[in-house]
Coordinates of C-alpha atoms and ligand atoms in Angstrom, one line a residue:
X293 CA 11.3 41.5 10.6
X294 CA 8.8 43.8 12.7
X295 CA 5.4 43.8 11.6
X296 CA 5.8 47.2 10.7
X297 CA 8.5 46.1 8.2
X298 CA 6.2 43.1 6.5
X299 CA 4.5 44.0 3.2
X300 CA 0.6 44.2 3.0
X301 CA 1.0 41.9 -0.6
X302 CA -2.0 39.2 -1.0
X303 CA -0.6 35.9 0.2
X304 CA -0.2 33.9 -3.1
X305 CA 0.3 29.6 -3.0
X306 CA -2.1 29.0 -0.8
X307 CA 0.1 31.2 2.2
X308 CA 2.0 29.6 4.7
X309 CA -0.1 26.2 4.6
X310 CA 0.4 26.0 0.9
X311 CA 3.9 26.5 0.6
X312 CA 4.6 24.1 3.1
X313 CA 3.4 21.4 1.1
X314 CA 5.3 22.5 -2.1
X315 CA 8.4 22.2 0.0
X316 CA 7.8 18.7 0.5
X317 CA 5.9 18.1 -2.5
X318 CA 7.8 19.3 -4.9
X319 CA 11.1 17.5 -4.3
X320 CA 9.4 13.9 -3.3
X321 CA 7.4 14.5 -6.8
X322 CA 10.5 15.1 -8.8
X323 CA 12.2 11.7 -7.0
X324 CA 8.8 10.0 -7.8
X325 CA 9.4 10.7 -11.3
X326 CA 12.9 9.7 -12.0
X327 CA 12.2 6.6 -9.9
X328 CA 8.8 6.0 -12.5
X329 CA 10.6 6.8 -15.7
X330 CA 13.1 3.7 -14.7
X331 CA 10.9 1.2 -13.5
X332 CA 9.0 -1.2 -15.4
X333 CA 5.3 -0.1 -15.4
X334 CA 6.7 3.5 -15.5
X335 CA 3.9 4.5 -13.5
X336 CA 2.6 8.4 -12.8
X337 CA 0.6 7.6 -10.5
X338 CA 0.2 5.0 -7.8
X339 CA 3.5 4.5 -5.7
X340 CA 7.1 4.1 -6.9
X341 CA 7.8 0.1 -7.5
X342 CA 11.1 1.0 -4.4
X343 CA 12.1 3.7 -1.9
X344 CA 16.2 4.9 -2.2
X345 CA 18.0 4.2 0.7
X346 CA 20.2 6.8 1.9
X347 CA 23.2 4.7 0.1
X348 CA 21.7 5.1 -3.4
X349 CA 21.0 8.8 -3.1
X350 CA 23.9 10.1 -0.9
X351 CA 26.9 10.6 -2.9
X352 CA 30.3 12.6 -1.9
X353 CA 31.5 12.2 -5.5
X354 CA 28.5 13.5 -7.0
X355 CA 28.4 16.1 -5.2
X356 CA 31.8 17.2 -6.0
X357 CA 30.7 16.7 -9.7
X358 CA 27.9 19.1 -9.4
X359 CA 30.2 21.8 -7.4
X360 CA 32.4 21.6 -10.8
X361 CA 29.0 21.6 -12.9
X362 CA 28.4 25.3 -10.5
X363 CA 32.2 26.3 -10.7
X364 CA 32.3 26.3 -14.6
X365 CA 29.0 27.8 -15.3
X366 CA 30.1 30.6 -12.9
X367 CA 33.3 30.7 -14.6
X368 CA 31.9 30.9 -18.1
X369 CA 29.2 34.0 -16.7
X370 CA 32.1 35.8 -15.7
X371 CA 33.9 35.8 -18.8
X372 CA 33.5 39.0 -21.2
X373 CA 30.3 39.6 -22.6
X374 CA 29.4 40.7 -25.8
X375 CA 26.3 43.0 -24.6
X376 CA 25.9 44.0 -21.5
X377 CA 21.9 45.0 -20.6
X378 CA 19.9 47.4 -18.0
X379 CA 17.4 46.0 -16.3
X380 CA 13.8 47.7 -16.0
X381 CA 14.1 50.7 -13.2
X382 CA 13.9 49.4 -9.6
X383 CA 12.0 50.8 -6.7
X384 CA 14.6 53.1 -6.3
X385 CA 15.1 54.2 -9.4
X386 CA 18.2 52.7 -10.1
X387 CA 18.9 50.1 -12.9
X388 CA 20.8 47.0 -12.6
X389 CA 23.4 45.6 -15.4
X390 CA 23.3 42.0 -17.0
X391 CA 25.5 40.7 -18.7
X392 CA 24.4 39.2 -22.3
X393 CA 26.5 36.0 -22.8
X394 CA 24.5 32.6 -22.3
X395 CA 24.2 31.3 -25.7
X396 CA 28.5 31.5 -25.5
X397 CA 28.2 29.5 -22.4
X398 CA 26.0 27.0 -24.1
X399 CA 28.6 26.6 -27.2
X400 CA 31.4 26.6 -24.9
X401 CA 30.3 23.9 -22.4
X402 CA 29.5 21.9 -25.8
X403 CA 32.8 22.2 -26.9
X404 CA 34.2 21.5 -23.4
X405 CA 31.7 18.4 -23.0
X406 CA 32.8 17.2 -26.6
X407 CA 36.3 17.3 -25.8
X408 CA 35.7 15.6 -22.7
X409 CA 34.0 12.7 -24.3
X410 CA 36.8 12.3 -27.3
X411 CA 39.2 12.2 -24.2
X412 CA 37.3 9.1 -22.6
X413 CA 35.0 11.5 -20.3
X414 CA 31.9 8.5 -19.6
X415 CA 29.4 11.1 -20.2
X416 CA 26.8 7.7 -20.9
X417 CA 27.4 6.9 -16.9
X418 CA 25.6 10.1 -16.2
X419 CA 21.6 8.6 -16.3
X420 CA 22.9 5.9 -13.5
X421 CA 23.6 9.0 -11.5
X422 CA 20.5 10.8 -11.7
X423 CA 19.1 10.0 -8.3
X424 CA 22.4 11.0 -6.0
X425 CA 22.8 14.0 -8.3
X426 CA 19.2 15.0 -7.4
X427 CA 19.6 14.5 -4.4
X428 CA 23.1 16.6 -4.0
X429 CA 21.0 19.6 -6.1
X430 CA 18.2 19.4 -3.5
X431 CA 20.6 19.8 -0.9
X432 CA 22.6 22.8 -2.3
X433 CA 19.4 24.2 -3.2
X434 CA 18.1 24.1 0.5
X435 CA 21.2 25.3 1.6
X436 CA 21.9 28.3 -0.6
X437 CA 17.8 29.3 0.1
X438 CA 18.7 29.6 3.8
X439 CA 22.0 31.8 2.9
X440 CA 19.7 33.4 0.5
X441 CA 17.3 34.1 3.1
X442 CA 19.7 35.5 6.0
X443 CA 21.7 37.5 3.4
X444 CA 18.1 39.3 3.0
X445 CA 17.9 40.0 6.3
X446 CA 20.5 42.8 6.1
X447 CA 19.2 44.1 2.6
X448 CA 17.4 47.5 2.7
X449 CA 13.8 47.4 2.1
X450 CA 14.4 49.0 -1.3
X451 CA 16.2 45.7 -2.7
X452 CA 12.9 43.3 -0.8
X453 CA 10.9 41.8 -3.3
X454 CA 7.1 42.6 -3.2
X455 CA 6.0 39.1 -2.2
X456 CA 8.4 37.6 -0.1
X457 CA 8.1 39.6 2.8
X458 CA 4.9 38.8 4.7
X459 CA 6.7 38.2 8.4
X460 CA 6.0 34.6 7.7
X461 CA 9.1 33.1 8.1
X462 CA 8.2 29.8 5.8
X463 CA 6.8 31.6 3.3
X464 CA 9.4 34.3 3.1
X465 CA 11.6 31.6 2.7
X466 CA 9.6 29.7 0.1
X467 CA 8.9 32.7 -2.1
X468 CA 12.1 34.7 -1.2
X469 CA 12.8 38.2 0.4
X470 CA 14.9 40.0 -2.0
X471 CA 14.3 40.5 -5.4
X472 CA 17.9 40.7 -6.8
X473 CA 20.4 39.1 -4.8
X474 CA 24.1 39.8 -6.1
X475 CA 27.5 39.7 -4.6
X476 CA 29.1 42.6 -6.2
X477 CA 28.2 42.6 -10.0
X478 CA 27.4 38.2 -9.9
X479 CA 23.3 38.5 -10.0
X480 CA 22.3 34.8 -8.2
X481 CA 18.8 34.9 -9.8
X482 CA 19.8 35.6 -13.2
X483 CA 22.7 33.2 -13.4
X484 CA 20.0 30.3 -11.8
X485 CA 17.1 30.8 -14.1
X486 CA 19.1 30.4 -17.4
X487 CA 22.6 28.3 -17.1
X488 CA 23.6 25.6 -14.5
X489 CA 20.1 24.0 -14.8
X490 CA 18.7 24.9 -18.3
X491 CA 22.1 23.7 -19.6
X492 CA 22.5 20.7 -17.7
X493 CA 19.4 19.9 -18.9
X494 CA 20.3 19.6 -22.8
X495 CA 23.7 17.4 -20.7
X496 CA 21.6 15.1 -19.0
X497 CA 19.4 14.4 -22.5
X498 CA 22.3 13.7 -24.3
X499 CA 24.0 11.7 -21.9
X500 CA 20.7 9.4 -21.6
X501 CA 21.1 10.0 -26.0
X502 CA 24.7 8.5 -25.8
X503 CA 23.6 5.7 -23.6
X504 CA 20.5 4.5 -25.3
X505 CA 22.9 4.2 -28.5
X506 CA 25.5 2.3 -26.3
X507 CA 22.5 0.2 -25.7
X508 CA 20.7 -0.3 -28.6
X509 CA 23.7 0.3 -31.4
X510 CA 22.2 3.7 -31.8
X511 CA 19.7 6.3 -30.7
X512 CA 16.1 6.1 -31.3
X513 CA 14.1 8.6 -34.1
X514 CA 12.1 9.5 -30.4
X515 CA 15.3 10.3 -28.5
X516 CA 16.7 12.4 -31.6
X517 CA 13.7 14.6 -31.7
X518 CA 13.3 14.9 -28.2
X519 CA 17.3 15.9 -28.2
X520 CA 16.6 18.3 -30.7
X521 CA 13.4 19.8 -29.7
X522 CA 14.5 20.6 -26.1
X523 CA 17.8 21.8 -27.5
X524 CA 16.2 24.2 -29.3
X525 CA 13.8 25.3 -26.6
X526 CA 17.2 25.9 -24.4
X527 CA 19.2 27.4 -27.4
X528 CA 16.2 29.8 -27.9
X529 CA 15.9 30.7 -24.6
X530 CA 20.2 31.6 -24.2
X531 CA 20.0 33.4 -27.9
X532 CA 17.0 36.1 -26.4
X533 CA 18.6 36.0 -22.7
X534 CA 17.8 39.6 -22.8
X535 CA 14.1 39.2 -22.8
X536 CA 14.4 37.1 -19.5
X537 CA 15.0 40.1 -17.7
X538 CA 11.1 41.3 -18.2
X539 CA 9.7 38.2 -16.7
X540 CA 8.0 38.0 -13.6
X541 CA 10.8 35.5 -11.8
X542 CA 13.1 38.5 -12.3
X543 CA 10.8 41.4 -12.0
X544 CA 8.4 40.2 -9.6
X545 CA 9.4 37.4 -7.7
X546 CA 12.1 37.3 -5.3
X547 CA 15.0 34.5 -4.5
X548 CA 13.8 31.7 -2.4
X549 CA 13.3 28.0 -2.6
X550 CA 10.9 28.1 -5.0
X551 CA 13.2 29.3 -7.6
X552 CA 16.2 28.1 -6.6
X553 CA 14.6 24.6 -6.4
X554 CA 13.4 24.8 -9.9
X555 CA 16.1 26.4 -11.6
X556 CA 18.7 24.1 -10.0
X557 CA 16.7 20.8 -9.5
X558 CA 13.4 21.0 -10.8
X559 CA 14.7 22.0 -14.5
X560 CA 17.2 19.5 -15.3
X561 CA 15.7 16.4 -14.0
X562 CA 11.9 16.4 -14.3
X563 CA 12.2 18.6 -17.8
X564 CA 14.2 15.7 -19.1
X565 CA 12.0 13.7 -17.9
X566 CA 10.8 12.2 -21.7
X567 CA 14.6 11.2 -22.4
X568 CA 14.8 9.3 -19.4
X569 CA 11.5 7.5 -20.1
X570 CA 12.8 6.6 -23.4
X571 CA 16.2 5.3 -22.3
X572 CA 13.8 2.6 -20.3
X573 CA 11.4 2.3 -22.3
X574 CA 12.1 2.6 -25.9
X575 CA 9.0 3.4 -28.6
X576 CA 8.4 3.3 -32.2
X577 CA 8.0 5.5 -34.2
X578 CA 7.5 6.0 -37.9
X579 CA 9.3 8.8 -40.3
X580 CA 5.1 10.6 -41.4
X581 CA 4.6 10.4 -37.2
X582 CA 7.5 11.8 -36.7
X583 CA 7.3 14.2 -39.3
X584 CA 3.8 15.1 -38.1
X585 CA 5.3 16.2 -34.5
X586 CA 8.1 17.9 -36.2
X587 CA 4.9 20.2 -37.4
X588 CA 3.3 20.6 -34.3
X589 CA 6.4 21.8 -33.0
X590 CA 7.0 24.6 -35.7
X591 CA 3.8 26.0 -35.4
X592 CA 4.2 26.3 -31.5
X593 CA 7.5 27.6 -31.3
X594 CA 6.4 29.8 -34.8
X595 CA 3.7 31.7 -31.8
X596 CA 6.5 31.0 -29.1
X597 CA 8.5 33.1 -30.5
X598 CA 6.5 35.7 -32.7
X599 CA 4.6 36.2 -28.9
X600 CA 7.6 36.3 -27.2
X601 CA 9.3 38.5 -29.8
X602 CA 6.6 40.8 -30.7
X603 CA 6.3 42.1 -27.3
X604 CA 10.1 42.7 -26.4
X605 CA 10.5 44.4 -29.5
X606 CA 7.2 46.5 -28.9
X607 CA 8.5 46.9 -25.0
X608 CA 12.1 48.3 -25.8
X609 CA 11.2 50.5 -29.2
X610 CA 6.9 50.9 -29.9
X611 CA 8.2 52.6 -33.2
X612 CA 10.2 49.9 -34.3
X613 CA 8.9 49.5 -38.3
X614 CA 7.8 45.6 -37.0
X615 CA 5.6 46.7 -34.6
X616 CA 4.5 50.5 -35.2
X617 CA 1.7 49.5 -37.1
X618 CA -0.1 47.4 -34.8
X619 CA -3.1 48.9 -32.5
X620 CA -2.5 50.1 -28.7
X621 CA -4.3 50.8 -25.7
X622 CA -3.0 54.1 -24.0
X623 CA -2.3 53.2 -19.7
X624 CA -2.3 56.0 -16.8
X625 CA 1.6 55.0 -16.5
X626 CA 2.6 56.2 -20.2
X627 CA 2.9 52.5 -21.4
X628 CA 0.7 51.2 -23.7
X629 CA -1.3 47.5 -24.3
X630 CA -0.8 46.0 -27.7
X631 CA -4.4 44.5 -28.9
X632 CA -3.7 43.3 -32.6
X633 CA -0.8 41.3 -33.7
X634 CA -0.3 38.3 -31.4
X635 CA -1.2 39.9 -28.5
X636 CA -4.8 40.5 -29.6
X637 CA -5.4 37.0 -30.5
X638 CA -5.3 36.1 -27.0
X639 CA -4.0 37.6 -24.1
X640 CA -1.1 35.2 -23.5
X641 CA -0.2 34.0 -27.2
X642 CA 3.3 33.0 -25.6
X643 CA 2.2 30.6 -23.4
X644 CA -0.1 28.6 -25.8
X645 CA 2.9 28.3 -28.1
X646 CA 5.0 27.2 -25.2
X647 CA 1.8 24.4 -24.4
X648 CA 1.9 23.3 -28.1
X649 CA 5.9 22.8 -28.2
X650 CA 5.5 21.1 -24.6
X651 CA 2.7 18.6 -26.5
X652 CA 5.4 17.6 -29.4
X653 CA 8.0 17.0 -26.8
X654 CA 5.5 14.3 -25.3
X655 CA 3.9 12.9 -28.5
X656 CA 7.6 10.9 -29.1
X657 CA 7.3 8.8 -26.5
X658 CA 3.6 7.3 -27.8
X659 CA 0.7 7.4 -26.0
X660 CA 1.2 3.7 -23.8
X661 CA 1.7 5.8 -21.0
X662 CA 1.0 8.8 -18.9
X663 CA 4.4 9.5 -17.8
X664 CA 6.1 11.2 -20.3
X665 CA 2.7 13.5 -20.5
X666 CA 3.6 15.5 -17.2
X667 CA 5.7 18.0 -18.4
X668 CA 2.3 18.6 -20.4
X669 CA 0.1 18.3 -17.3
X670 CA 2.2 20.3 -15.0
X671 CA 2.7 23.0 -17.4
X672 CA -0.7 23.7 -18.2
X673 CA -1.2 24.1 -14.8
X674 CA 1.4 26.4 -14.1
X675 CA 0.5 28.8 -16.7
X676 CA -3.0 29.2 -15.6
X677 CA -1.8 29.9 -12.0
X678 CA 0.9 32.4 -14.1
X679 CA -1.7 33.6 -16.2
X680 CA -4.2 34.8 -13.2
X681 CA -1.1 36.0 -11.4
X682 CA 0.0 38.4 -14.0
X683 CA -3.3 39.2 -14.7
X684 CA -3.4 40.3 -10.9
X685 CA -0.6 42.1 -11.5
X686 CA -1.6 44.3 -14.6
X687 CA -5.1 45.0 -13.2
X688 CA -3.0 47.0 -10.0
X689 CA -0.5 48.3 -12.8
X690 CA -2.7 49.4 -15.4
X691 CA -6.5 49.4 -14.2
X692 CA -8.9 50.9 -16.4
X693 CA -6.8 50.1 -19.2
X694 CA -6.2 46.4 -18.5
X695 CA -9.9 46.1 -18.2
X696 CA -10.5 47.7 -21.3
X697 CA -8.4 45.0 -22.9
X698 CA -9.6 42.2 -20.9
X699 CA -12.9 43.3 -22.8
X700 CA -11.2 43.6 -26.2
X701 CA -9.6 40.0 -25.8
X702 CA -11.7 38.4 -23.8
X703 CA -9.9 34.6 -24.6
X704 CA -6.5 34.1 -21.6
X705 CA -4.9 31.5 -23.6
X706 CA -6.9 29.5 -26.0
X707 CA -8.9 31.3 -28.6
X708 CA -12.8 30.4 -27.7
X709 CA -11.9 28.0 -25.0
X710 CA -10.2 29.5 -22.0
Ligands
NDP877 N1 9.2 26.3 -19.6 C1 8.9 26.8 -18.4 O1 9.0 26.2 -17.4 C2 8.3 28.2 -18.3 C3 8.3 29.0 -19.4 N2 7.7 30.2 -19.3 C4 7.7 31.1 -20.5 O2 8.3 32.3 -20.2 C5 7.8 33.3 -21.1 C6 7.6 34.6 -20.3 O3 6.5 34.4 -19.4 P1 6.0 35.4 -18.3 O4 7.2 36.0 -17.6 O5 5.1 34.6 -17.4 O6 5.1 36.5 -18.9 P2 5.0 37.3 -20.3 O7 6.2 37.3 -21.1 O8 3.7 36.8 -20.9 O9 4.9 38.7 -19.7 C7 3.7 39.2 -19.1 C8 3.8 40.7 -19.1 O10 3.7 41.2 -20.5 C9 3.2 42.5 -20.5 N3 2.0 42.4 -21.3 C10 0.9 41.7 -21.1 N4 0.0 41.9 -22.1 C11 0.5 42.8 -22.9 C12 0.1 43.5 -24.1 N5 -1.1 43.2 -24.6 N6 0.9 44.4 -24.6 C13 2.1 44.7 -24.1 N7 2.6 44.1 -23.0 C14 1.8 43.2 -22.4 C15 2.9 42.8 -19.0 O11 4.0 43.5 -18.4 P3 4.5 45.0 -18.7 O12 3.2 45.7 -19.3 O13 5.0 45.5 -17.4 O14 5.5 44.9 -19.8 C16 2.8 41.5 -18.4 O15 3.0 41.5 -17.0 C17 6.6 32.8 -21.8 O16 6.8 32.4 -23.1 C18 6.3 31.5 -21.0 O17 5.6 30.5 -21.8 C19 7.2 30.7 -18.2 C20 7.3 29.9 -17.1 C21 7.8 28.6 -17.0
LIG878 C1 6.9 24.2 -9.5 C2 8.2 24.9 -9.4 C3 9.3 24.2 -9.0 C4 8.2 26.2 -9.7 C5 9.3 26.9 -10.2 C6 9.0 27.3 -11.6 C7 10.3 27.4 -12.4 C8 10.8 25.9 -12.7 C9 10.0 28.1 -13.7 C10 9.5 29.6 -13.4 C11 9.7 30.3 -14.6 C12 10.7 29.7 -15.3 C13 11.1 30.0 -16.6 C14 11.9 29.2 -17.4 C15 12.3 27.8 -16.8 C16 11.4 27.4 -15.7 C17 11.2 28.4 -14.7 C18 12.4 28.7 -13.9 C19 12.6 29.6 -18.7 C20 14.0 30.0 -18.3 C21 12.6 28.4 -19.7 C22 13.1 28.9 -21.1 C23 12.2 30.0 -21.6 O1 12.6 30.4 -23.0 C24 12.2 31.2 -20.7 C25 13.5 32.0 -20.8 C26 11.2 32.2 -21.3 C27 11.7 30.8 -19.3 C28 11.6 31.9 -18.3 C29 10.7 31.4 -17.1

């Protein structure tokens, strides 16, 4: 790219320096943790009790699994949809078309996966694969960022992506250069964020599910909620697929490492991380504990999703009878700011419901150990970095305005504390 071609956009991750060392970090920190979750003193921190040789984590089978894994996701993406959406308008105007079928592809890879097991498919050998299937996602994941990257090299400038494009070829690489790669109509950032990863996810925790009751006779109270909790978080987020497309990862961000990384790898085997902690390292836990962490989860995915709903509903139709009512700051760019309802409580209600649901997720596995706790950790920090981001964001978008609602709700994400 000539320098005349690189954007001006802020440098975000620390620039080139930083990214490097989330291109290393990130993987050796996801291998950390499925080695942790396995070993005895299950360990966060302080190094893993082994190092893999290239024997335990290099796999040709494996990797043919996960190319199947890849091949039927695609497969069940491209079959007829029952909605297909527009996008929000691109630089150029023009709007892209999604199409709306990922909660089918969730019931129908259950049904497939179900079959499979009555038919003798060892879906309980899975957990003892973890490591070389990591390892084989890591690898595809490097590899398709680095197709990724030289397929954006012929893109026009219309289709770059804001941040991606600094000239820096590590960083370009790491954040990604264009915004919405597709061959033909098949969107590769869409498909990524919500199915081979999210799905496999709710796979690997029931696998580690089927194996802890091949274990133990049958599975824990912890490993049911866990199950069901993180089920539901995956369910939820294939039922409203539609809303995904007003994110940042698919308006903002383009497709590089970063995402592919954690949709493909990152996802699936560090989010599943409390299963694979209890498989090892199995807790008690009482029916009025339980219970209690059944609550905590209602009430976060009760703001989760009232957040989350509020403002799609508000975003596609402001006279919608749900949300007409509620109060509105006017922007210079016709939009407004809601600043009742959820979204005057604080200014990102959705992400403290998401911290409260990631909090039950944890509480299962009992409080012996820090492990399981760094979903919790991790998340917290990656919403305040998301937070300031979009807040970065709407201050160039809306100005004034956002400034004028900055004042009205002066809380980010926890009333009176932050
Ligand atoms: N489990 C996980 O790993 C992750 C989960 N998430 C979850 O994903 C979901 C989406 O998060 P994310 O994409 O970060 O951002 P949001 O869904 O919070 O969207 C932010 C955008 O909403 C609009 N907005 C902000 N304030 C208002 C307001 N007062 N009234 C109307 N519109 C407003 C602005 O865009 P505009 O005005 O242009 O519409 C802003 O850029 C969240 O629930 C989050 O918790 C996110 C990251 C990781
Ligand atoms: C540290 C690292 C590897 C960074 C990459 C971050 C990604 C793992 C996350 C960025 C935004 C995400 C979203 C979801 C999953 C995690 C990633 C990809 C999401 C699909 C989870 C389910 C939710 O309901 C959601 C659809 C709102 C959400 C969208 C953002």
């Amino acid at each position: 790219m000539t320098p005349r071609e690189a954007s001006q956009a802020p440098l975000e991750f620390g620039g080139p320096l930083g990214v490097t060392a989330m291109l290393l970090l990130l993987p050796a920190t996801m291998f950390h943790l499925l080695l942790a979750a396995r070993s005895g003193p299950a360990r966060l921190l302080g190094p893993p009790a082994y190092l893999p040789g290239l024997e335990e984590l290099w796999s040709p089978r494996v990797l043919l699994l996960l190319f199947i894994w890849l091949g039927l996701q695609v497969a069940l993406y491209l079959l007829p949809a029952r909605k297909v959406a527009e996008g929000l308008e691109l630089k150029d105007k023009s709007r892209l078309r999604y199409p709306i079928n990922g909660f089918q592809a969730l019931v129908l890879t259950a049904v497939l996966v179900g079959l499979g097991v009555s038919a003798g498919l060892p879906l309980g050998a899975l957990p003892g694969m973890l490591l070389p299937m990591a390892f084989a996602t890591t690898l595809t994941s490097f590899i398709f960022s680095l197709l990724l990257y030289a397929k954006a090299l012929a893109a026009p400038v219309s289709a770059l992506a804001p941040g991606g494009n600094s000239g820096n070829h590590i960083y370009d690489f790491f954040l990604g250069r264009e915004l919405n790669p597709r061959l033909g109509s098949f969107d590769f950032k869409y498909f990524c964020e919500l199915r081979p990863g999210l799905i496999g996810w709710v796979i690997i925790n029931l696998a580690l599910l089927m194996q802890e009751a091949e274990l133990r006779g049958s599975p824990s109270l912890a490993m049911c909620l866990v199950n069901g909790f993180q089920l539901l978080y995956v369910g939820d987020a294939l039922w409203y697929e539609e809303s995904v497309l007003t994110t940042m990862d698919i308006i903002h961000d383009g497709f590089g490492f970063m995402l592919a990384f954690g949709d493909l790898a990152w996802v699936p085997f560090t989010y599943s991380l409390q299963a694979q902690f209890l498989l090892y390292h199995p807790q008690p836990l009482g029916l009025p504990m339980a219970l209690l962490i059944c609550f905590i989860k209602a009430i976060g995915y009760y703001i989760f999703r009232g957040a989350n709903s509020q403002k799609n509903t508000f975003r596609k139709n402001p006279s919608d009878p749900s949300v007409a009512g509620l109060e509105t700051i006017p922007t210079a760019t016709g939009r407004q700011l809601l600043v009742s309802g959820w979204w005057g409580m604080v200014r990102h209600p959705n992400y403290l419901g998401d911290l409260i649901m990631a909090l039950a997720w944890s509480l299962p596995c009992g409080i012996s150990h820090l492990l399981p706790y760094f979903y919790l950790l991790y998340f917290t920090a990656l919403l305040v970095h998301r937070e300031a981001r979009d807040e970065q964001q709407c201050l160039r978008k809306y100005g004034r305005a956002w400034q004028e609602y900055c004042k009205r709700v002066p809380y980010r994400i926890l009333p009176y504390v932050y």
